[in-house]
C-alpha cells in the first residue's frame, strides 16, 4: 500500500465530469455550476481527459477523450489553458479539489509523441504501430521499456500538478508499477498529498492479458502506488444482482472479502455508474430501490463517486465520441437525498472502521451492513448500521441490534427495535450509534 495513504479519503465524494457533454461543453459552463456541485456535498471534481483528441482512426465526430493527441494541451472546444487554470482556481476557492484523467497506456495514432518520438511506441511484428487490446482500434500503445518516455510522462504530470490535486489513471494496470511509484514520488515535490486513483480492471481482463503474454497489474500490486482502486474486481457481482442473475449474498461476500485481501488503509471507488457503465436509473427503474442502492454506495467502505447527471436520475448514457449533453432537466431530482448522504459520509466512523455486510430478510434482498470503529480512533460514533432494501420492498426484519429506539440519520425519524425485530418500510436507514 502507498505508505502515506490517508484513510480520510474514505470520507470524500467525487463528482465525475466529461466537459464535452457538460451543458454547452466548456470549462466556463462547469465554472458557472460550481455552486450547485459544491452544495451537492462534493469534495473532488474529476474531469475526463481535457486534452485534444486525435483525428486518425477517430471514433465518432469528435473522437474518444482517451485517444489523446497532445498530453500538454487542452481541447480548444472546451476553452483555453487559461480557462482551465481559472476553473481550477474557482474549484479550489469553492473548497473542493481537482482530479484529472491520465491516459498513459496509449495515444492517438497522430499524437505529438508518435510524430516526435516514434521510438517510444509498441510495434507489431511487421514494425508498424499498434495496440495490444484489439478493440481499441483508435489508439496505439506506448512502450515503457524506454526511459526517455518515463521522464517525459512524469514531467507532464508535474506540469498538471501545478493546478490539480490528483490523477485518475486510465487502465493503470497496463503501465509498469515502477513507473507509477516513481511518478508518485516525483509529483509529491510539486503537489504534496497528491491523490492517486487507479482504474483497476476486472479479473477476466487480468487473466486474459496474462494468457496473451501482456504484463498487467493486480489490485494488490497497484495499491503500492495508488490510494484508491476501482471496485471492478467485484463490479460484475453487483451488476449481476441488478440484472437478477445472482443473489445478493454472493455480491456481499465479495465485498467482505476485500476487507481481508487488501491493506488496512485500502479504499475502493464505489459508484453505481460512470462513463463506462450504464446509468443507474436505467438499471434500477424502481425509485425506492434506486434510493437504497444509492445510499448503499455512500455507506459501503471506500470512496464515493457520482457521475454528472446521476443526481437527476438521468437514464441516457452519453456517448464518448460525439457531443451528447447530460440530461440536467430530468423529471426526478435526488440532489437533497445525496446531500444528506454526503453529510453522513463525513462522519469519521466511515474512515476508521472494520466493515461487514450480509443479506437478510425473507428473500435475502436486504443489506444489513455495519461499520465498527477501530480501537483508539477518534470517532464520534462507535458503530454505523445500514439497512438497505435493494428491491424497495417493505418487510419485518430480524437484525442484530439491542432493543431500543434509534434515530435514522437520513430522515431523522425514530426506528424501533423490539425483540431484535425492525419494521422496514422499504426506504434506506442509517443509524449512527
PDB file of C-alpha atoms in Angstrom, residues 214-363:
ATOM      1  CA  UNK A 214       0.610  -8.907 -21.823  1.00  0.00           C
ATOM      2  CA  UNK A 215       2.016  -7.657 -18.483  1.00  0.00           C
ATOM      3  CA  UNK A 216      -0.833  -6.480 -16.246  1.00  0.00           C
ATOM      4  CA  UNK A 217      -1.038  -5.449 -12.586  1.00  0.00           C
ATOM      5  CA  UNK A 218      -3.439  -6.783  -9.982  1.00  0.00           C
ATOM      6  CA  UNK A 219      -5.163  -4.517  -7.488  1.00  0.00           C
ATOM      7  CA  UNK A 220      -2.824  -5.779  -4.779  1.00  0.00           C
ATOM      8  CA  UNK A 221       0.153  -4.538  -6.786  1.00  0.00           C
ATOM      9  CA  UNK A 222      -1.475  -1.219  -7.711  1.00  0.00           C
ATOM     10  CA  UNK A 223      -2.053  -0.331  -4.068  1.00  0.00           C
ATOM     11  CA  UNK A 224       1.709   0.101  -3.698  1.00  0.00           C
ATOM     12  CA  UNK A 225       1.432   3.302  -5.735  1.00  0.00           C
ATOM     13  CA  UNK A 226      -2.246   4.272  -5.591  1.00  0.00           C
ATOM     14  CA  UNK A 227      -4.594   5.468  -2.868  1.00  0.00           C
ATOM     15  CA  UNK A 228      -7.820   4.227  -4.462  1.00  0.00           C
ATOM     16  CA  UNK A 229      -8.602   1.434  -6.916  1.00  0.00           C
ATOM     17  CA  UNK A 230     -11.839   0.894  -8.809  1.00  0.00           C
ATOM     18  CA  UNK A 231     -14.058  -1.881  -7.464  1.00  0.00           C
ATOM     19  CA  UNK A 232     -14.097  -3.608 -10.830  1.00  0.00           C
ATOM     20  CA  UNK A 233     -12.835  -6.729  -9.074  1.00  0.00           C
ATOM     21  CA  UNK A 234     -16.440  -7.140  -7.857  1.00  0.00           C
ATOM     22  CA  UNK A 235     -18.458  -4.790 -10.091  1.00  0.00           C
ATOM     23  CA  UNK A 236     -19.957  -7.609 -12.143  1.00  0.00           C
ATOM     24  CA  UNK A 237     -21.078  -9.326  -8.937  1.00  0.00           C
ATOM     25  CA  UNK A 238     -23.139  -6.197  -8.184  1.00  0.00           C
ATOM     26  CA  UNK A 239     -24.371  -5.842 -11.770  1.00  0.00           C
ATOM     27  CA  UNK A 240     -25.496  -9.471 -11.783  1.00  0.00           C
ATOM     28  CA  UNK A 241     -27.659  -8.724  -8.727  1.00  0.00           C
ATOM     29  CA  UNK A 242     -29.228  -5.756 -10.520  1.00  0.00           C
ATOM     30  CA  UNK A 243     -29.982  -7.919 -13.553  1.00  0.00           C
ATOM     31  CA  UNK A 244     -31.387 -10.729 -11.402  1.00  0.00           C
ATOM     32  CA  UNK A 245     -28.673 -13.163 -12.415  1.00  0.00           C
ATOM     33  CA  UNK A 246     -27.057 -13.594  -8.991  1.00  0.00           C
ATOM     34  CA  UNK A 247     -28.102 -13.498  -5.350  1.00  0.00           C
ATOM     35  CA  UNK A 248     -27.314 -10.523  -3.125  1.00  0.00           C
ATOM     36  CA  UNK A 249     -25.319 -12.726  -0.719  1.00  0.00           C
ATOM     37  CA  UNK A 250     -22.765 -13.572  -3.412  1.00  0.00           C
ATOM     38  CA  UNK A 251     -22.072  -9.896  -4.051  1.00  0.00           C
ATOM     39  CA  UNK A 252     -21.798  -9.076  -0.343  1.00  0.00           C
ATOM     40  CA  UNK A 253     -19.416 -11.986   0.172  1.00  0.00           C
ATOM     41  CA  UNK A 254     -17.185 -10.350  -2.436  1.00  0.00           C
ATOM     42  CA  UNK A 255     -17.397  -7.009  -0.609  1.00  0.00           C
ATOM     43  CA  UNK A 256     -16.486  -8.676   2.682  1.00  0.00           C
ATOM     44  CA  UNK A 257     -13.557 -10.470   1.075  1.00  0.00           C
ATOM     45  CA  UNK A 258     -11.997  -7.121   0.172  1.00  0.00           C
ATOM     46  CA  UNK A 259     -11.623  -6.397   3.895  1.00  0.00           C
ATOM     47  CA  UNK A 260      -9.252  -9.340   4.185  1.00  0.00           C
ATOM     48  CA  UNK A 261      -7.261  -9.326   0.943  1.00  0.00           C
ATOM     49  CA  UNK A 262      -6.335  -5.629   0.732  1.00  0.00           C
ATOM     50  CA  UNK A 263      -4.151  -3.480   3.021  1.00  0.00           C
ATOM     51  CA  UNK A 264      -5.593  -1.901   6.152  1.00  0.00           C
ATOM     52  CA  UNK A 265      -5.779   1.568   4.593  1.00  0.00           C
ATOM     53  CA  UNK A 266      -7.203   0.456   1.247  1.00  0.00           C
ATOM     54  CA  UNK A 267     -10.013   2.401  -0.395  1.00  0.00           C
ATOM     55  CA  UNK A 268     -12.217   1.193  -3.217  1.00  0.00           C
ATOM     56  CA  UNK A 269     -14.011   3.554  -5.582  1.00  0.00           C
ATOM     57  CA  UNK A 270     -17.730   2.968  -5.051  1.00  0.00           C
ATOM     58  CA  UNK A 271     -20.125   4.023  -7.789  1.00  0.00           C
ATOM     59  CA  UNK A 272     -23.337   2.824  -9.388  1.00  0.00           C
ATOM     60  CA  UNK A 273     -22.422   4.345 -12.737  1.00  0.00           C
ATOM     61  CA  UNK A 274     -19.609   6.063 -14.626  1.00  0.00           C
ATOM     62  CA  UNK A 275     -18.710   6.927 -18.216  1.00  0.00           C
ATOM     63  CA  UNK A 276     -18.055   3.246 -18.993  1.00  0.00           C
ATOM     64  CA  UNK A 277     -21.098   1.739 -17.237  1.00  0.00           C
ATOM     65  CA  UNK A 278     -24.873   2.035 -17.722  1.00  0.00           C
ATOM     66  CA  UNK A 279     -26.796   4.772 -15.941  1.00  0.00           C
ATOM     67  CA  UNK A 280     -28.034   3.661 -12.521  1.00  0.00           C
ATOM     68  CA  UNK A 281     -31.585   4.909 -13.178  1.00  0.00           C
ATOM     69  CA  UNK A 282     -31.695   2.775 -16.315  1.00  0.00           C
ATOM     70  CA  UNK A 283     -30.551  -0.336 -14.462  1.00  0.00           C
ATOM     71  CA  UNK A 284     -32.751   0.353 -11.411  1.00  0.00           C
ATOM     72  CA  UNK A 285     -36.071   1.783 -12.659  1.00  0.00           C
ATOM     73  CA  UNK A 286     -37.844   1.475  -9.283  1.00  0.00           C
ATOM     74  CA  UNK A 287     -37.369   4.762  -7.407  1.00  0.00           C
ATOM     75  CA  UNK A 288     -37.313   3.246  -3.931  1.00  0.00           C
ATOM     76  CA  UNK A 289     -34.813   0.583  -4.976  1.00  0.00           C
ATOM     77  CA  UNK A 290     -32.645   3.278  -6.586  1.00  0.00           C
ATOM     78  CA  UNK A 291     -32.589   5.268  -3.326  1.00  0.00           C
ATOM     79  CA  UNK A 292     -31.494   2.149  -1.450  1.00  0.00           C
ATOM     80  CA  UNK A 293     -28.680   1.358  -3.883  1.00  0.00           C
ATOM     81  CA  UNK A 294     -27.563   4.991  -3.847  1.00  0.00           C
ATOM     82  CA  UNK A 295     -27.489   5.027  -0.046  1.00  0.00           C
ATOM     83  CA  UNK A 296     -25.528   1.773  -0.078  1.00  0.00           C
ATOM     84  CA  UNK A 297     -22.851   3.284  -2.344  1.00  0.00           C
ATOM     85  CA  UNK A 298     -22.430   6.137   0.137  1.00  0.00           C
ATOM     86  CA  UNK A 299     -22.346   3.694   3.073  1.00  0.00           C
ATOM     87  CA  UNK A 300     -20.046   0.873   1.976  1.00  0.00           C
ATOM     88  CA  UNK A 301     -16.352   1.249   2.849  1.00  0.00           C
ATOM     89  CA  UNK A 302     -14.492   3.150   0.135  1.00  0.00           C
ATOM     90  CA  UNK A 303     -14.636   6.491  -1.667  1.00  0.00           C
ATOM     91  CA  UNK A 304     -17.951   7.522  -3.216  1.00  0.00           C
ATOM     92  CA  UNK A 305     -18.182   8.705  -6.838  1.00  0.00           C
ATOM     93  CA  UNK A 306     -21.198  10.080  -8.690  1.00  0.00           C
ATOM     94  CA  UNK A 307     -21.377  10.746 -12.425  1.00  0.00           C
ATOM     95  CA  UNK A 308     -22.739  14.094 -13.582  1.00  0.00           C
ATOM     96  CA  UNK A 309     -26.473  13.701 -14.109  1.00  0.00           C
ATOM     97  CA  UNK A 310     -26.865  10.880 -11.611  1.00  0.00           C
ATOM     98  CA  UNK A 311     -28.388  13.365  -9.156  1.00  0.00           C
ATOM     99  CA  UNK A 312     -31.212  13.883 -11.686  1.00  0.00           C
ATOM    100  CA  UNK A 313     -31.689  10.155 -12.277  1.00  0.00           C
ATOM    101  CA  UNK A 314     -30.631  10.555 -15.906  1.00  0.00           C
ATOM    102  CA  UNK A 315     -31.186   7.341 -17.860  1.00  0.00           C
ATOM    103  CA  UNK A 316     -29.469   8.237 -21.127  1.00  0.00           C
ATOM    104  CA  UNK A 317     -25.777   7.331 -21.136  1.00  0.00           C
ATOM    105  CA  UNK A 318     -23.818   9.995 -23.065  1.00  0.00           C
ATOM    106  CA  UNK A 319     -21.530   8.703 -25.784  1.00  0.00           C
ATOM    107  CA  UNK A 320     -17.821   9.428 -25.570  1.00  0.00           C
ATOM    108  CA  UNK A 321     -17.443  10.028 -29.287  1.00  0.00           C
ATOM    109  CA  UNK A 322     -19.908  12.794 -30.159  1.00  0.00           C
ATOM    110  CA  UNK A 323     -21.403  15.826 -28.418  1.00  0.00           C
ATOM    111  CA  UNK A 324     -24.187  14.363 -26.269  1.00  0.00           C
ATOM    112  CA  UNK A 325     -25.189  16.655 -23.386  1.00  0.00           C
ATOM    113  CA  UNK A 326     -26.050  15.219 -19.985  1.00  0.00           C
ATOM    114  CA  UNK A 327     -29.732  15.340 -19.022  1.00  0.00           C
ATOM    115  CA  UNK A 328     -29.798  18.002 -16.327  1.00  0.00           C
ATOM    116  CA  UNK A 329     -33.523  18.579 -16.822  1.00  0.00           C
ATOM    117  CA  UNK A 330     -34.708  15.083 -15.967  1.00  0.00           C
ATOM    118  CA  UNK A 331     -38.035  14.711 -14.157  1.00  0.00           C
ATOM    119  CA  UNK A 332     -36.522  13.435 -10.916  1.00  0.00           C
ATOM    120  CA  UNK A 333     -34.071  15.143  -8.580  1.00  0.00           C
ATOM    121  CA  UNK A 334     -32.433  13.280  -5.704  1.00  0.00           C
ATOM    122  CA  UNK A 335     -29.898  16.030  -5.009  1.00  0.00           C
ATOM    123  CA  UNK A 336     -31.207  16.673  -1.477  1.00  0.00           C
ATOM    124  CA  UNK A 337     -31.031  12.960  -0.735  1.00  0.00           C
ATOM    125  CA  UNK A 338     -27.406  12.862  -1.908  1.00  0.00           C
ATOM    126  CA  UNK A 339     -26.588  15.952   0.133  1.00  0.00           C
ATOM    127  CA  UNK A 340     -27.803  14.205   3.274  1.00  0.00           C
ATOM    128  CA  UNK A 341     -25.889  11.038   2.441  1.00  0.00           C
ATOM    129  CA  UNK A 342     -22.771  13.129   1.851  1.00  0.00           C
ATOM    130  CA  UNK A 343     -23.156  14.768   5.259  1.00  0.00           C
ATOM    131  CA  UNK A 344     -23.447  11.366   6.907  1.00  0.00           C
ATOM    132  CA  UNK A 345     -20.421  10.161   4.953  1.00  0.00           C
ATOM    133  CA  UNK A 346     -18.242  12.815   6.626  1.00  0.00           C
ATOM    134  CA  UNK A 347     -18.536  11.033   9.987  1.00  0.00           C
ATOM    135  CA  UNK A 348     -15.070   9.656  10.904  1.00  0.00           C
ATOM    136  CA  UNK A 349     -16.559   6.211  11.528  1.00  0.00           C
ATOM    137  CA  UNK A 350     -16.625   5.681   7.746  1.00  0.00           C
ATOM    138  CA  UNK A 351     -12.874   6.250   7.519  1.00  0.00           C
ATOM    139  CA  UNK A 352     -11.726   4.365  10.614  1.00  0.00           C
ATOM    140  CA  UNK A 353     -13.675   1.133  10.862  1.00  0.00           C
ATOM    141  CA  UNK A 354     -13.926  -2.536  10.183  1.00  0.00           C
ATOM    142  CA  UNK A 355     -16.775  -3.409   7.850  1.00  0.00           C
ATOM    143  CA  UNK A 356     -19.126  -6.303   7.267  1.00  0.00           C
ATOM    144  CA  UNK A 357     -22.330  -6.778   5.275  1.00  0.00           C
ATOM    145  CA  UNK A 358     -24.855  -9.593   4.932  1.00  0.00           C
ATOM    146  CA  UNK A 359     -28.110 -10.274   3.136  1.00  0.00           C
ATOM    147  CA  UNK A 360     -31.169 -10.633   5.369  1.00  0.00           C
ATOM    148  CA  UNK A 361     -34.968 -10.757   5.020  1.00  0.00           C
ATOM    149  CA  UNK A 362     -37.431 -13.182   3.510  1.00  0.00           C
ATOM    150  CA  UNK A 363     -35.697 -13.480   0.151  1.00  0.00           C
TER     151      UNK A 363
END
